[in-house]
mmCIF file of C-alpha atoms in Angstrom:
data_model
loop_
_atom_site.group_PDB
_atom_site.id
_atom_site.type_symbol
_atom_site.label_atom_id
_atom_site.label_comp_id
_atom_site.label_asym_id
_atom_site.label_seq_id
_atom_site.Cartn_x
_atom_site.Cartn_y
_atom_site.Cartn_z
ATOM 1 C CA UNK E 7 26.150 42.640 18.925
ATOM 2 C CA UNK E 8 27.019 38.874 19.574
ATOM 3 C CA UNK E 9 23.786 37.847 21.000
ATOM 4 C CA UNK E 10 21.988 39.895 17.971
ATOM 5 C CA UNK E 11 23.757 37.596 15.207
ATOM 6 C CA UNK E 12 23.184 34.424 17.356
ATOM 7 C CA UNK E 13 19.446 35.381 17.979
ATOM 8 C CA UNK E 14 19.151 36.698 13.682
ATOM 9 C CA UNK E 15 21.023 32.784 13.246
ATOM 10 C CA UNK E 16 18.392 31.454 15.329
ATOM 11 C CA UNK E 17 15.024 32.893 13.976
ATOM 12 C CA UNK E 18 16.694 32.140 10.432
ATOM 13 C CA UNK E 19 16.819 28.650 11.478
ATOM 14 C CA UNK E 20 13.480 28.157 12.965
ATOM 15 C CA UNK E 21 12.363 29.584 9.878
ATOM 16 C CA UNK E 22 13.808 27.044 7.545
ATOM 17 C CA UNK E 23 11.689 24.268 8.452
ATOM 18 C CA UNK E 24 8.650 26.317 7.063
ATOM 19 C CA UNK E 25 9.825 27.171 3.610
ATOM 20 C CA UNK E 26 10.869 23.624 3.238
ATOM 21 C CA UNK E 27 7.115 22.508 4.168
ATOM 22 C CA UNK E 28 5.585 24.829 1.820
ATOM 23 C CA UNK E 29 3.707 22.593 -0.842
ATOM 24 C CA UNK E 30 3.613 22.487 -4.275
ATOM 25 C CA UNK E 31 1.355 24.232 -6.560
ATOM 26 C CA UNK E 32 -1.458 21.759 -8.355
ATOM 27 C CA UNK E 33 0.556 22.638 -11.828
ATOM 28 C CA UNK E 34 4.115 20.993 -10.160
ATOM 29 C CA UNK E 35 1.692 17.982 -8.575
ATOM 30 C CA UNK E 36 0.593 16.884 -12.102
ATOM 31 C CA UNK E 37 3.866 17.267 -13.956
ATOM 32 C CA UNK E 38 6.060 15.730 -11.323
ATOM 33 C CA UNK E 39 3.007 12.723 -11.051
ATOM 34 C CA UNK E 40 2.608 12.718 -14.770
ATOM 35 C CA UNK E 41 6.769 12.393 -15.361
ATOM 36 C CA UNK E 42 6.729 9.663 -13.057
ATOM 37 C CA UNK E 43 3.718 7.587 -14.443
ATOM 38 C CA UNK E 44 5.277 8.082 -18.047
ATOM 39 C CA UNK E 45 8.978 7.106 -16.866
ATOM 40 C CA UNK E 46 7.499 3.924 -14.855
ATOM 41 C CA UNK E 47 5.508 2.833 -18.163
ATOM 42 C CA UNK E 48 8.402 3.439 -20.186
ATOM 43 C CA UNK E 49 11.000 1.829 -18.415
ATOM 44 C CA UNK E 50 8.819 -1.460 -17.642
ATOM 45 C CA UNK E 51 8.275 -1.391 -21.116
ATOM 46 C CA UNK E 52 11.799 -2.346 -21.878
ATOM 47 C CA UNK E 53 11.767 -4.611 -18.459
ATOM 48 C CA UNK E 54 9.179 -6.793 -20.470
ATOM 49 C CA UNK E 55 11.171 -6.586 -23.735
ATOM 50 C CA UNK E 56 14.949 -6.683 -21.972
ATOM 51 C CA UNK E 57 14.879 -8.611 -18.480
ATOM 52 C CA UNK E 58 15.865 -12.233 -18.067
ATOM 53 C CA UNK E 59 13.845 -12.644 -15.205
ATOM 54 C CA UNK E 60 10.299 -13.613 -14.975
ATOM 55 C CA UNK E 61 9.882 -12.160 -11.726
ATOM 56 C CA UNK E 62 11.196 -8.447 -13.033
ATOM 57 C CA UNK E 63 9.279 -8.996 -16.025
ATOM 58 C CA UNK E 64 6.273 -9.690 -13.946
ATOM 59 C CA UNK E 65 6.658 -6.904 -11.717
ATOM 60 C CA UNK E 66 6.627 -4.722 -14.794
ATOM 61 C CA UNK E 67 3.669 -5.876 -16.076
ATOM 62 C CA UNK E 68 2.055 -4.526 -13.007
ATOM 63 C CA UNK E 69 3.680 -1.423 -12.650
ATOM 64 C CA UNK E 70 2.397 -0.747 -16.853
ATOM 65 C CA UNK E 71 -0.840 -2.073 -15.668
ATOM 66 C CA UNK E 72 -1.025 0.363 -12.457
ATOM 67 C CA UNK E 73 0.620 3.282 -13.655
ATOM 68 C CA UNK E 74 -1.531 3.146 -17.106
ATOM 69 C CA UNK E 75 -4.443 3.436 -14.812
ATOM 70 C CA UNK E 76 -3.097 5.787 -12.484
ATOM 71 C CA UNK E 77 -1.946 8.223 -15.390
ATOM 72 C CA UNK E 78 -5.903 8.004 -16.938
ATOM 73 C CA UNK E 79 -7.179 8.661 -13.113
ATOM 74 C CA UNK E 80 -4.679 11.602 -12.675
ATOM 75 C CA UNK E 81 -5.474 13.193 -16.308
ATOM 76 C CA UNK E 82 -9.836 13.144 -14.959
ATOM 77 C CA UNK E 83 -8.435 14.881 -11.936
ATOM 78 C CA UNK E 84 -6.381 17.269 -13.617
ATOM 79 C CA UNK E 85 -9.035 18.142 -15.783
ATOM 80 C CA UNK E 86 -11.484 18.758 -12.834
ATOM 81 C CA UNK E 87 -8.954 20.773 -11.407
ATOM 82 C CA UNK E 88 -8.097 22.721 -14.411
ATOM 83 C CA UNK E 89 -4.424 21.681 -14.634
ATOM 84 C CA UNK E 90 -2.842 20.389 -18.021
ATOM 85 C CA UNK E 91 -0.970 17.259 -18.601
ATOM 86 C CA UNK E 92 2.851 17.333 -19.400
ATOM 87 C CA UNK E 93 3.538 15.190 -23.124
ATOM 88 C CA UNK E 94 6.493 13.800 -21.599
ATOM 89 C CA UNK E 95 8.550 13.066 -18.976
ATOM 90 C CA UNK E 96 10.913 15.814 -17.294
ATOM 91 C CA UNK E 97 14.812 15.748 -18.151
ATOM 92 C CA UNK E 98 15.562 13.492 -14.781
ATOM 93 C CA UNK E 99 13.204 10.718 -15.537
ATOM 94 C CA UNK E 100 14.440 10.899 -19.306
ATOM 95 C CA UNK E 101 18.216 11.024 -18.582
ATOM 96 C CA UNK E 102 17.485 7.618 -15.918
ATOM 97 C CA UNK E 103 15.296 5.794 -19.070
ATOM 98 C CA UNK E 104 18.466 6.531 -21.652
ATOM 99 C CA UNK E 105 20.394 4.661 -18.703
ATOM 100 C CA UNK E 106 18.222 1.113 -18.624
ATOM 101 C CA UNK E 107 18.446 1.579 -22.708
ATOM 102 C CA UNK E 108 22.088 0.825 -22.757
ATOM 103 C CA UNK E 109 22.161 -1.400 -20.251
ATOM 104 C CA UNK E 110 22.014 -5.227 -20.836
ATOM 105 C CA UNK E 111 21.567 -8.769 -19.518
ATOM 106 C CA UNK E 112 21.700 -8.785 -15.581
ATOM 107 C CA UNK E 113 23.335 -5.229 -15.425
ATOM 108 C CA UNK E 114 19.779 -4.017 -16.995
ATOM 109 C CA UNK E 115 17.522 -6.096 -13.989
ATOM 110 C CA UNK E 116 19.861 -4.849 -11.430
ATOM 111 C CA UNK E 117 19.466 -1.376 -12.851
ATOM 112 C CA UNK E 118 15.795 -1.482 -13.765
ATOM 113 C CA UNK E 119 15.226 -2.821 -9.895
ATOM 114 C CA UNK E 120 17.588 0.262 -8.663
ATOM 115 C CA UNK E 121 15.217 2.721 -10.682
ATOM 116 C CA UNK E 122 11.828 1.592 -9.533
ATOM 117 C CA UNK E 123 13.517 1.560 -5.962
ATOM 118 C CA UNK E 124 13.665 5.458 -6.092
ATOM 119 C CA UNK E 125 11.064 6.478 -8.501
ATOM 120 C CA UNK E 126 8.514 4.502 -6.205
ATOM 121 C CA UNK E 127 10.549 6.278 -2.684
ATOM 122 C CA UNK E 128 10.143 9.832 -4.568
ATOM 123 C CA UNK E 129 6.628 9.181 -5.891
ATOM 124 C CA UNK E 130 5.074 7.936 -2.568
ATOM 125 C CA UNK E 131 7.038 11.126 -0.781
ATOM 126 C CA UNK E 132 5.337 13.017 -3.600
ATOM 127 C CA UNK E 133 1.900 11.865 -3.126
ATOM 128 C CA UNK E 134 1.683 11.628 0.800
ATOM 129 C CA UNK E 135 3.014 15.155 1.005
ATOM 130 C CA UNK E 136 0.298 16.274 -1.790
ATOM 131 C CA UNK E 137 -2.612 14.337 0.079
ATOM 132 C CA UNK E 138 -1.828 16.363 3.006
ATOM 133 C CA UNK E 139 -1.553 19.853 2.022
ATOM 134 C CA UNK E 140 -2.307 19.863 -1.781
ATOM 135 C CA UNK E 141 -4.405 23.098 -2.564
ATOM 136 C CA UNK E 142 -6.801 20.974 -5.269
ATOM 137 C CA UNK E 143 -9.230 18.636 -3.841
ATOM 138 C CA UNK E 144 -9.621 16.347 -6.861
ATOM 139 C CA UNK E 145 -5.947 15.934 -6.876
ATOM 140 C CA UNK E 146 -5.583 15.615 -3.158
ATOM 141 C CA UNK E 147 -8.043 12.853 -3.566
ATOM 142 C CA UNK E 148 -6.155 11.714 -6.416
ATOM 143 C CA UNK E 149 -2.804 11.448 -4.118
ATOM 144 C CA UNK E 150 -4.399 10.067 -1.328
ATOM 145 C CA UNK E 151 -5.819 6.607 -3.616
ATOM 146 C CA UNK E 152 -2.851 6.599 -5.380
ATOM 147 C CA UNK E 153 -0.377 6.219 -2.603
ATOM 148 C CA UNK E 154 -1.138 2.746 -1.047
ATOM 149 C CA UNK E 155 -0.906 1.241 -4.453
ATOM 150 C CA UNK E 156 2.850 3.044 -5.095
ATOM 151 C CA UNK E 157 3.684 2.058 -1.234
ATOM 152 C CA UNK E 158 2.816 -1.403 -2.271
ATOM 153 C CA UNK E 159 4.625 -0.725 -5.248
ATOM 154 C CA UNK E 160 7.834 0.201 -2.845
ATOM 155 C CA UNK E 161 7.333 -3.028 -1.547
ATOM 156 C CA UNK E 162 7.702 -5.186 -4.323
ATOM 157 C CA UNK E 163 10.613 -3.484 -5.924
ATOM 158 C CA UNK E 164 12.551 -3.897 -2.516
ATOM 159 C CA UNK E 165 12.055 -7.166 -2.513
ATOM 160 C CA UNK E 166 13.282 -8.114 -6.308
ATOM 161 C CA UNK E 167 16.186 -6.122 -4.674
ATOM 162 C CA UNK E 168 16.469 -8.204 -1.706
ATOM 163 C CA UNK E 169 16.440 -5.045 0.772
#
């Protein structure tokens, strides 16, 4: 009866591994990419308006820039692949803008920095995993142009961070 648990424990754990690779559906690809484009636009928005430092308020200018254009490449490829655009930004990326709002002076660079830091770590992870398995080959293609620019992206922001 032992060795029957321990070998149930053990399939059960070489199993895991697989549902946790399991991809997304083309529907989650867009509105996770779309929420993260928006929330990146939005928050360098006030990073232009709010930061004291040129060099945060350059590196927003590029990430409104990029992420403008990556949105307007993302909506073609949604469209070829029959998937609609999200309006806005998901409840995560929304509660982390309402954040840099209230924050001010040198607490808002540090915090802006600390956002881009992980919306850039969870967008790249988002589009590398899509570009591998996605099921949609307009937005695989999509993924797979889009993620040197946000790995470059990574980059930058760890830098301004001094990581």
């Amino acid at each position: 009866m032992r060795m029957l648990k321990i070998a149930a424990a053990v399939a059960f754990l070489a199993s895991a591994p697989c549902v946790a690779a399991q991809q997304i559906s083309s529907e989650e690809f867009v509105s996770m990419a779309a929420s993260s484009d928006i929330f990146e636009i939005q928050s360098s928005q006030l990073a232009v308006a709010n930061s004291k430092q040129d060099s945060v308020r350059q590196f927003a200018e590029m990430m409104i820039a990029d992420h403008t254009k990556a949105s307007q490449e993302l909506k073609t490829a949604a469209g070829e692949a029959s998937v609609t655009l999200p309006a806005q930004m998901d409840e995560k990326h929304a509660a982390e803008l309402e954040k840099l709002k209230n924050a001010q002076g040198e607490q808002f660079d540090a915090a802006y920095v600390q956002a881009q830091l992980a919306a850039h770590q969870e967008a790249l992870k988002l589009l590398q995993s899509y570009a591998q398995g996605g099921d949609s080959q307009p937005l695989k293609a999509h993924a797979a142009k889009t993620a040197p620019v946000v790995q470059g992206h990574l980059e930058h922001a760890q830098k301004l961070s001094g990581s």
